[in-house]
């Protein structure tokens, strides 16, 4: 079961451990709404405004991080901005719960968001297409292992020692950055190494802006747009699904949703190695088609049958889709991006694909004023099928391009 993770560069295992520690200490993010409404006393509307502001700031920070990563290096940006985030969170621990606390939390989150393209680029630099899916899967698994523990500890700290919520996150961040600083070398130099393998010709360094690179690789833009549609559907995991459960089980709904969330985490931890082993050899876009189909069934069927037992079945199905896409998206982008532009490409495409997470709750919130929830779930299933069909068309187009290249090579 662990075969996909064997034989990785040592640095990938360090990143795995760092991701676990970082996720265990990710206390503030999951509790942001509660901190703002309960501890600070903001209205739901104002808390929603700050959450939206946080999302926008992190998006801009990630985009800036992509540029910095390609210019100054992966490790340099991770160490600098992670230390800044740790210092910021530690300082927040001495503050009283006021709106100023929220402003500093946003600043700290922005520092952390700046490092995301660096981590993705670091993994891409250290791997090849042969082991890249396993490396990203291991990073994804590490985060989910830690996140299965973090919110529980965070809830305890929030109830008893609010200030230690921030101190503990700061300590976890310092431990994480220490591992990166000690055990992982700078990999920016690897991007300047000549890639001899003809199958990796798309990873060879090029000159010019990110917009020039995107124009030369339109498949990536179409892929990101389709992923936006997938993410629109997946965003209902935290928006429509809690409302559905509270509607069906007004008294026990919150507890049942907690069980469902724990079940989701359990499936990720157990099945990520299995899915990686059995699906890791498939072409990326074929995997993305499978992920879309699992989303369509898992979310769409909630509108037809949503007893508590079947909700766990549908959650199992769409969680498998989540795993398939988690081991597909980043490796596909890495394999099709010049090493010289990895940071910028990662952050640019994330703006497009992650827009689905923002538009999902907004779009379905408006839709539910006109349709009932069951119809909404079925519409989501149909929408996911449509985007899956588009992904299948993109897969066919990729095959045509590969065939055309092979024919040209034979003609020479």
Coordinates of C-alpha atoms in Angstrom, one line a residue:
X1 CA 0.0 0.0 0.0
X2 CA 2.9 2.3 0.7
X3 CA 4.7 1.5 -2.6
X4 CA 3.8 4.9 -4.2
X5 CA 5.7 6.7 -1.5
X6 CA 8.9 4.6 -1.5
X7 CA 12.1 5.8 -3.1
X8 CA 11.3 9.5 -2.9
X9 CA 14.0 12.1 -2.3
X10 CA 14.6 12.7 1.4
X11 CA 13.3 16.2 1.2
X12 CA 9.8 14.9 0.2
X13 CA 9.6 13.0 3.5
X14 CA 10.7 16.1 5.4
X15 CA 7.9 18.1 3.7
X16 CA 5.5 15.3 4.7
X17 CA 6.4 15.6 8.3
X18 CA 6.4 19.4 8.1
X19 CA 2.9 19.3 6.6
X20 CA 1.6 17.1 9.5
X21 CA 3.0 19.5 12.1
X22 CA 1.8 22.6 10.3
X23 CA -1.7 21.1 10.0
X24 CA -1.8 20.1 13.6
X25 CA -1.1 23.7 14.6
X26 CA -3.5 25.2 12.1
X27 CA -5.8 26.3 14.9
X28 CA -6.9 29.8 13.9
X29 CA -8.3 29.2 10.4
X30 CA -11.1 26.7 11.3
X31 CA -12.1 28.8 14.3
X32 CA -12.1 32.2 12.5
X33 CA -15.9 32.5 12.3
X34 CA -16.3 31.6 16.0
X35 CA -13.5 33.9 17.1
X36 CA -15.1 36.8 15.3
X37 CA -18.7 36.2 16.3
X38 CA -18.3 34.8 19.8
X39 CA -15.1 36.2 21.2
X40 CA -15.1 39.6 19.5
X41 CA -18.9 39.9 19.1
X42 CA -19.1 40.8 15.4
X43 CA -22.4 40.3 13.5
X44 CA -22.6 37.5 11.0
X45 CA -22.6 40.1 8.2
X46 CA -19.4 41.7 9.4
X47 CA -17.8 38.4 10.0
X48 CA -18.7 37.4 6.5
X49 CA -17.1 40.6 5.2
X50 CA -13.8 39.8 7.0
X51 CA -13.8 36.2 5.7
X52 CA -14.2 37.5 2.2
X53 CA -11.5 40.1 2.8
X54 CA -9.2 37.4 4.1
X55 CA -9.8 35.3 1.0
X56 CA -9.0 38.2 -1.3
X57 CA -5.8 39.1 0.6
X58 CA -4.6 35.5 0.6
X59 CA -5.3 35.3 -3.1
X60 CA -3.2 38.4 -3.9
X61 CA -0.5 37.2 -1.5
X62 CA -0.3 33.8 -3.3
X63 CA 0.0 35.6 -6.6
X64 CA 2.8 37.8 -5.4
X65 CA 4.5 34.7 -3.8
X66 CA 4.5 33.0 -7.2
X67 CA 6.6 35.9 -8.7
X68 CA 8.9 36.0 -5.7
X69 CA 9.5 32.2 -5.7
X70 CA 10.7 32.2 -9.3
X71 CA 13.0 35.2 -8.7
X72 CA 14.4 34.7 -5.2
X73 CA 14.0 30.9 -4.6
X74 CA 11.7 28.5 -3.0
X75 CA 13.4 27.9 0.4
X76 CA 14.2 31.6 0.8
X77 CA 10.5 32.6 0.5
X78 CA 9.3 29.8 2.7
X79 CA 11.7 30.6 5.5
X80 CA 11.2 34.4 5.3
X81 CA 7.4 34.6 5.2
X82 CA 6.8 31.6 7.5
X83 CA 9.0 33.3 10.2
X84 CA 7.0 36.5 9.6
X85 CA 3.7 34.5 10.0
X86 CA 5.0 32.9 13.2
X87 CA 6.0 36.2 14.7
X88 CA 2.7 37.7 13.8
X89 CA 0.6 34.9 15.4
X90 CA 2.8 35.0 18.5
X91 CA 2.1 38.8 18.8
X92 CA -1.6 38.3 18.4
X93 CA -1.6 36.0 21.5
X94 CA -0.9 39.1 23.6
X95 CA -3.9 41.1 22.1
X96 CA -7.4 41.5 23.5
X97 CA -10.2 40.1 21.3
X98 CA -11.0 43.2 19.3
X99 CA -11.3 44.1 15.6
X100 CA -7.6 44.9 15.6
X101 CA -7.0 41.2 16.3
X102 CA -8.7 40.3 13.0
X103 CA -6.6 42.8 11.1
X104 CA -3.4 41.1 12.4
X105 CA -4.8 37.7 11.7
X106 CA -5.3 38.7 8.1
X107 CA -1.7 39.9 7.9
X108 CA -0.4 36.7 9.4
X109 CA -2.6 34.6 7.0
X110 CA -1.2 36.7 4.1
X111 CA 2.3 35.8 5.1
X112 CA 1.4 32.1 5.1
X113 CA -0.4 32.3 1.8
X114 CA 2.7 33.8 0.1
X115 CA 4.5 30.5 0.7
X116 CA 2.0 28.2 -1.0
X117 CA 3.5 28.5 -4.5
X118 CA 6.9 27.9 -3.0
X119 CA 5.8 24.5 -1.5
X120 CA 4.2 23.4 -4.8
X121 CA 7.3 24.5 -6.8
X122 CA 9.6 22.8 -4.3
X123 CA 7.9 19.5 -4.8
X124 CA 8.0 19.9 -8.6
X125 CA 11.7 20.7 -8.5
X126 CA 12.5 17.6 -6.4
X127 CA 10.6 15.1 -8.5
X128 CA 10.1 13.9 -12.0
X129 CA 6.8 12.7 -13.8
X130 CA 7.6 9.2 -12.6
X131 CA 7.3 10.0 -8.9
X132 CA 5.5 13.3 -8.9
X133 CA 2.0 12.0 -8.2
X134 CA 3.2 10.1 -5.2
X135 CA 5.1 13.1 -3.8
X136 CA 2.0 15.4 -4.1
X137 CA -0.2 12.6 -2.6
X138 CA 2.2 12.3 0.3
X139 CA 2.1 16.0 1.0
X140 CA -1.8 16.0 0.8
X141 CA -1.9 13.0 3.1
X142 CA 0.4 14.7 5.6
X143 CA -1.9 17.7 5.8
X144 CA -5.0 15.6 6.3
X145 CA -3.3 13.5 9.1
X146 CA -2.5 16.7 10.9
X147 CA -5.8 18.4 10.3
X148 CA -7.6 15.4 11.8
X149 CA -5.9 16.3 15.1
X150 CA -5.6 20.1 14.9
X151 CA -9.2 21.3 15.1
X152 CA -9.8 19.1 18.2
X153 CA -6.8 20.7 20.0
X154 CA -7.9 24.1 18.7
X155 CA -11.4 23.7 20.1
X156 CA -9.9 22.8 23.6
X157 CA -7.5 25.8 23.5
X158 CA -10.3 28.1 22.4
X159 CA -12.6 27.1 25.2
X160 CA -9.9 27.4 27.9
X161 CA -7.0 29.6 26.8
X162 CA -7.7 31.8 23.7
X163 CA -4.3 33.4 23.8
X164 CA -2.6 30.0 23.6
X165 CA -4.5 29.3 20.4
X166 CA -2.2 31.8 18.7
X167 CA 1.0 30.9 20.7
X168 CA 0.5 27.2 19.8
X169 CA 0.0 28.0 16.1
X170 CA 3.2 30.1 16.2
X171 CA 5.2 27.3 17.8
X172 CA 4.0 24.8 15.2
X173 CA 4.9 27.2 12.4
X174 CA 8.4 27.7 13.9
X175 CA 8.9 23.9 14.1
X176 CA 7.8 23.5 10.5
X177 CA 10.1 26.2 9.2
X178 CA 13.0 24.8 11.2
X179 CA 12.6 21.5 9.4
X180 CA 12.6 23.2 6.1
X181 CA 15.6 25.4 7.0
X182 CA 17.8 22.5 8.3
X183 CA 16.9 19.6 6.0
X184 CA 15.9 21.1 2.6
X185 CA 18.4 22.9 0.3
X186 CA 17.4 25.7 -2.1
X187 CA 16.1 24.1 -5.3
X188 CA 15.9 27.2 -7.6
X189 CA 19.2 26.1 -9.2
X190 CA 17.5 22.9 -10.4
X191 CA 15.3 24.9 -12.7
X192 CA 18.3 26.0 -14.7
X193 CA 19.5 22.5 -15.3
X194 CA 19.0 21.3 -18.9
X195 CA 16.2 18.7 -19.2
X196 CA 17.4 16.1 -21.7
X197 CA 14.3 13.8 -21.5
X198 CA 12.2 14.5 -24.6
X199 CA 9.0 13.5 -22.7
X200 CA 9.7 16.4 -20.3
X201 CA 10.1 19.1 -23.1
X202 CA 7.3 21.2 -21.6
X203 CA 9.3 21.6 -18.4
X204 CA 12.3 23.2 -20.1
X205 CA 13.1 26.8 -19.2
X206 CA 11.8 29.5 -21.4
X207 CA 12.2 33.3 -21.6
X208 CA 9.3 35.7 -21.3
X209 CA 6.4 36.6 -19.1
X210 CA 3.9 34.2 -17.5
X211 CA 1.3 35.4 -20.1
X212 CA 3.5 34.3 -22.9
X213 CA 3.9 30.9 -21.4
X214 CA 0.1 30.6 -20.9
X215 CA -0.5 31.5 -24.5
X216 CA 1.8 28.7 -25.5
X217 CA 0.0 26.2 -23.2
X218 CA -3.7 26.9 -23.6
X219 CA -4.5 23.4 -22.2
X220 CA -3.6 24.7 -18.7
X221 CA -6.1 27.5 -18.9
X222 CA -8.9 25.2 -20.0
X223 CA -7.9 22.8 -17.3
X224 CA -8.0 25.5 -14.6
X225 CA -11.5 26.7 -15.9
X226 CA -12.9 23.1 -15.7
X227 CA -11.4 22.7 -12.2
X228 CA -13.2 25.9 -11.2
X229 CA -16.4 24.1 -12.1
X230 CA -15.4 21.0 -10.1
X231 CA -14.5 23.2 -7.1
X232 CA -17.9 25.0 -7.4
X233 CA -19.4 21.6 -6.7
X234 CA -17.0 20.6 -4.0
X235 CA -17.6 23.9 -2.1
X236 CA -21.1 22.6 -1.2
X237 CA -19.4 20.2 1.2
X238 CA -19.1 23.1 3.7
X239 CA -22.1 25.1 2.5
X240 CA -25.2 23.1 1.3
X241 CA -24.4 19.8 3.1
X242 CA -24.5 21.3 6.7
X243 CA -27.8 23.0 5.8
X244 CA -29.2 19.7 4.4
X245 CA -28.2 17.8 7.6
X246 CA -29.7 20.5 9.9
X247 CA -32.9 20.5 7.8
X248 CA -33.2 16.7 8.1
X249 CA -32.0 16.4 11.7
X250 CA -32.7 19.7 13.5
X251 CA -31.6 18.5 17.0
X252 CA -28.6 16.2 16.1
X253 CA -27.6 17.8 12.8
X254 CA -24.4 19.5 14.0
X255 CA -23.2 16.3 15.7
X256 CA -24.0 14.3 12.6
X257 CA -22.1 16.7 10.4
X258 CA -19.1 16.4 12.7
X259 CA -19.3 12.6 12.3
X260 CA -19.4 13.1 8.5
X261 CA -16.4 15.4 8.6
X262 CA -14.5 12.9 10.7
X263 CA -15.5 10.2 8.2
X264 CA -14.2 12.3 5.3
X265 CA -10.8 12.6 7.1
X266 CA -10.7 8.9 7.8
X267 CA -11.3 8.0 4.2
X268 CA -8.6 10.4 3.0
X269 CA -6.0 8.9 5.4
X270 CA -6.9 5.3 4.5
X271 CA -7.6 5.5 0.8
X272 CA -5.0 8.1 -0.4
X273 CA -2.3 5.4 -0.6
X274 CA -4.7 2.9 -2.2
X275 CA -6.0 5.4 -4.8
X276 CA -2.4 6.5 -5.6
X277 CA -1.3 3.0 -6.1
X278 CA -4.1 1.9 -8.4
X279 CA -4.8 5.2 -10.3
X280 CA -1.4 6.8 -10.2
X281 CA -0.4 5.1 -13.5
X282 CA -3.3 6.6 -15.4
X283 CA -2.9 9.7 -17.6
X284 CA -3.6 12.9 -15.6
X285 CA -6.6 14.0 -17.5
X286 CA -8.1 10.5 -17.5
X287 CA -7.9 10.7 -13.7
X288 CA -9.5 14.1 -13.7
X289 CA -12.4 12.6 -15.7
X290 CA -12.8 9.9 -13.0
X291 CA -12.7 12.5 -10.3
X292 CA -15.4 14.6 -12.0
X293 CA -17.7 11.5 -12.3
X294 CA -17.3 10.7 -8.6
X295 CA -18.2 14.3 -7.8
X296 CA -21.3 14.1 -10.0
X297 CA -22.5 10.9 -8.4
X298 CA -21.5 11.8 -4.8
X299 CA -23.1 15.2 -4.7
X300 CA -25.9 14.7 -7.2
X301 CA -27.4 11.7 -5.5
X302 CA -27.8 13.7 -2.2
X303 CA -30.8 15.3 -4.0
X304 CA -32.5 12.0 -4.6
X305 CA -31.6 9.9 -1.5
X306 CA -30.3 11.6 1.7
X307 CA -31.0 9.3 4.6
X308 CA -28.2 9.4 7.2
X309 CA -26.7 6.1 6.1
X310 CA -26.7 7.1 2.4
X311 CA -25.1 10.4 3.2
X312 CA -22.1 8.5 4.4
X313 CA -22.1 6.5 1.2
X314 CA -22.3 9.6 -1.0
X315 CA -19.5 11.2 1.2
X316 CA -17.4 8.2 0.6
X317 CA -17.8 8.5 -3.2
X318 CA -17.1 12.2 -3.4
X319 CA -14.2 11.9 -1.0
X320 CA -12.7 9.4 -3.5
X321 CA -13.1 12.0 -6.1
X322 CA -11.3 14.5 -3.9
X323 CA -8.4 12.1 -3.5
X324 CA -8.2 11.4 -7.2
X325 CA -8.0 15.1 -8.0
X326 CA -5.6 15.8 -5.2
X327 CA -3.0 13.5 -6.8
X328 CA -3.7 14.9 -10.3
X329 CA -4.0 18.7 -10.4
X330 CA -0.6 19.8 -9.1
X331 CA 1.4 17.1 -10.9
X332 CA -0.4 17.9 -14.2
X333 CA 0.4 21.6 -13.8
X334 CA 4.0 20.8 -12.9
X335 CA 4.5 18.5 -15.9
X336 CA 3.2 21.1 -18.3
X337 CA 5.0 24.2 -16.9
X338 CA 8.5 25.4 -17.6
X339 CA 10.7 25.0 -14.5
X340 CA 11.5 28.7 -14.9
X341 CA 7.8 29.7 -14.3
X342 CA 6.6 27.1 -11.8
X343 CA 5.8 29.6 -9.0
X344 CA 4.0 32.1 -11.2
X345 CA 2.0 29.4 -13.1
X346 CA 0.9 27.7 -9.8
X347 CA -0.4 31.0 -8.3
X348 CA -2.0 32.2 -11.6
X349 CA -3.9 29.0 -12.3
X350 CA -5.0 28.9 -8.6
X351 CA -6.8 32.2 -9.0
X352 CA -8.9 30.6 -11.8
X353 CA -9.5 27.2 -10.3
X354 CA -10.0 28.4 -6.7
X355 CA -12.7 30.9 -7.8
X356 CA -15.0 27.9 -7.7
X357 CA -14.7 27.7 -3.9
X358 CA -15.7 31.4 -3.6
X359 CA -18.5 31.3 -6.3
X360 CA -20.0 28.0 -5.1
X361 CA -21.6 29.2 -1.8
X362 CA -22.6 32.6 -3.4
X363 CA -24.1 31.0 -6.5
X364 CA -26.0 28.3 -4.7
X365 CA -27.1 30.7 -2.0
X366 CA -28.8 32.7 -4.7
X367 CA -30.1 29.6 -6.5
X368 CA -31.8 28.3 -3.3
X369 CA -34.0 31.4 -3.1
X370 CA -35.7 30.0 -6.3
X371 CA -35.3 26.2 -6.0
X372 CA -35.5 23.7 -3.2
X373 CA -32.4 21.9 -1.9
X374 CA -33.1 18.6 -3.6
X375 CA -33.3 20.3 -7.0
X376 CA -30.1 22.2 -6.1
X377 CA -28.2 18.9 -5.5
X378 CA -29.4 17.4 -8.7
X379 CA -28.4 20.6 -10.6
X380 CA -25.0 20.3 -9.0
X381 CA -24.7 16.7 -10.2
X382 CA -25.7 17.6 -13.8
X383 CA -23.2 20.5 -13.7
X384 CA -20.4 18.2 -12.5
X385 CA -21.3 15.8 -15.4
X386 CA -21.1 18.7 -17.8
X387 CA -17.7 19.7 -16.6
X388 CA -16.6 16.1 -16.6
X389 CA -17.6 16.0 -20.3
X390 CA -15.5 19.1 -20.9
X391 CA -12.5 17.4 -19.2
X392 CA -13.0 14.3 -21.4
X393 CA -12.8 16.6 -24.4
X394 CA -9.7 18.2 -23.1
X395 CA -8.2 14.7 -22.6
X396 CA -9.0 13.9 -26.2
X397 CA -7.3 17.2 -27.3
X398 CA -4.2 16.4 -25.3
X399 CA -4.0 13.0 -27.1
X400 CA -4.3 14.7 -30.5
X401 CA -1.5 17.1 -29.6
X402 CA 0.7 14.2 -28.4
X403 CA 0.0 12.2 -31.6
X404 CA 0.7 15.2 -33.8
X405 CA 4.1 15.6 -32.0
X406 CA 4.9 11.9 -32.5
X407 CA 4.1 12.1 -36.2
X408 CA 6.3 15.2 -36.6
X409 CA 9.2 13.5 -34.8
X410 CA 8.9 10.4 -37.0
X411 CA 8.9 12.6 -40.2
X412 CA 12.2 14.2 -39.3

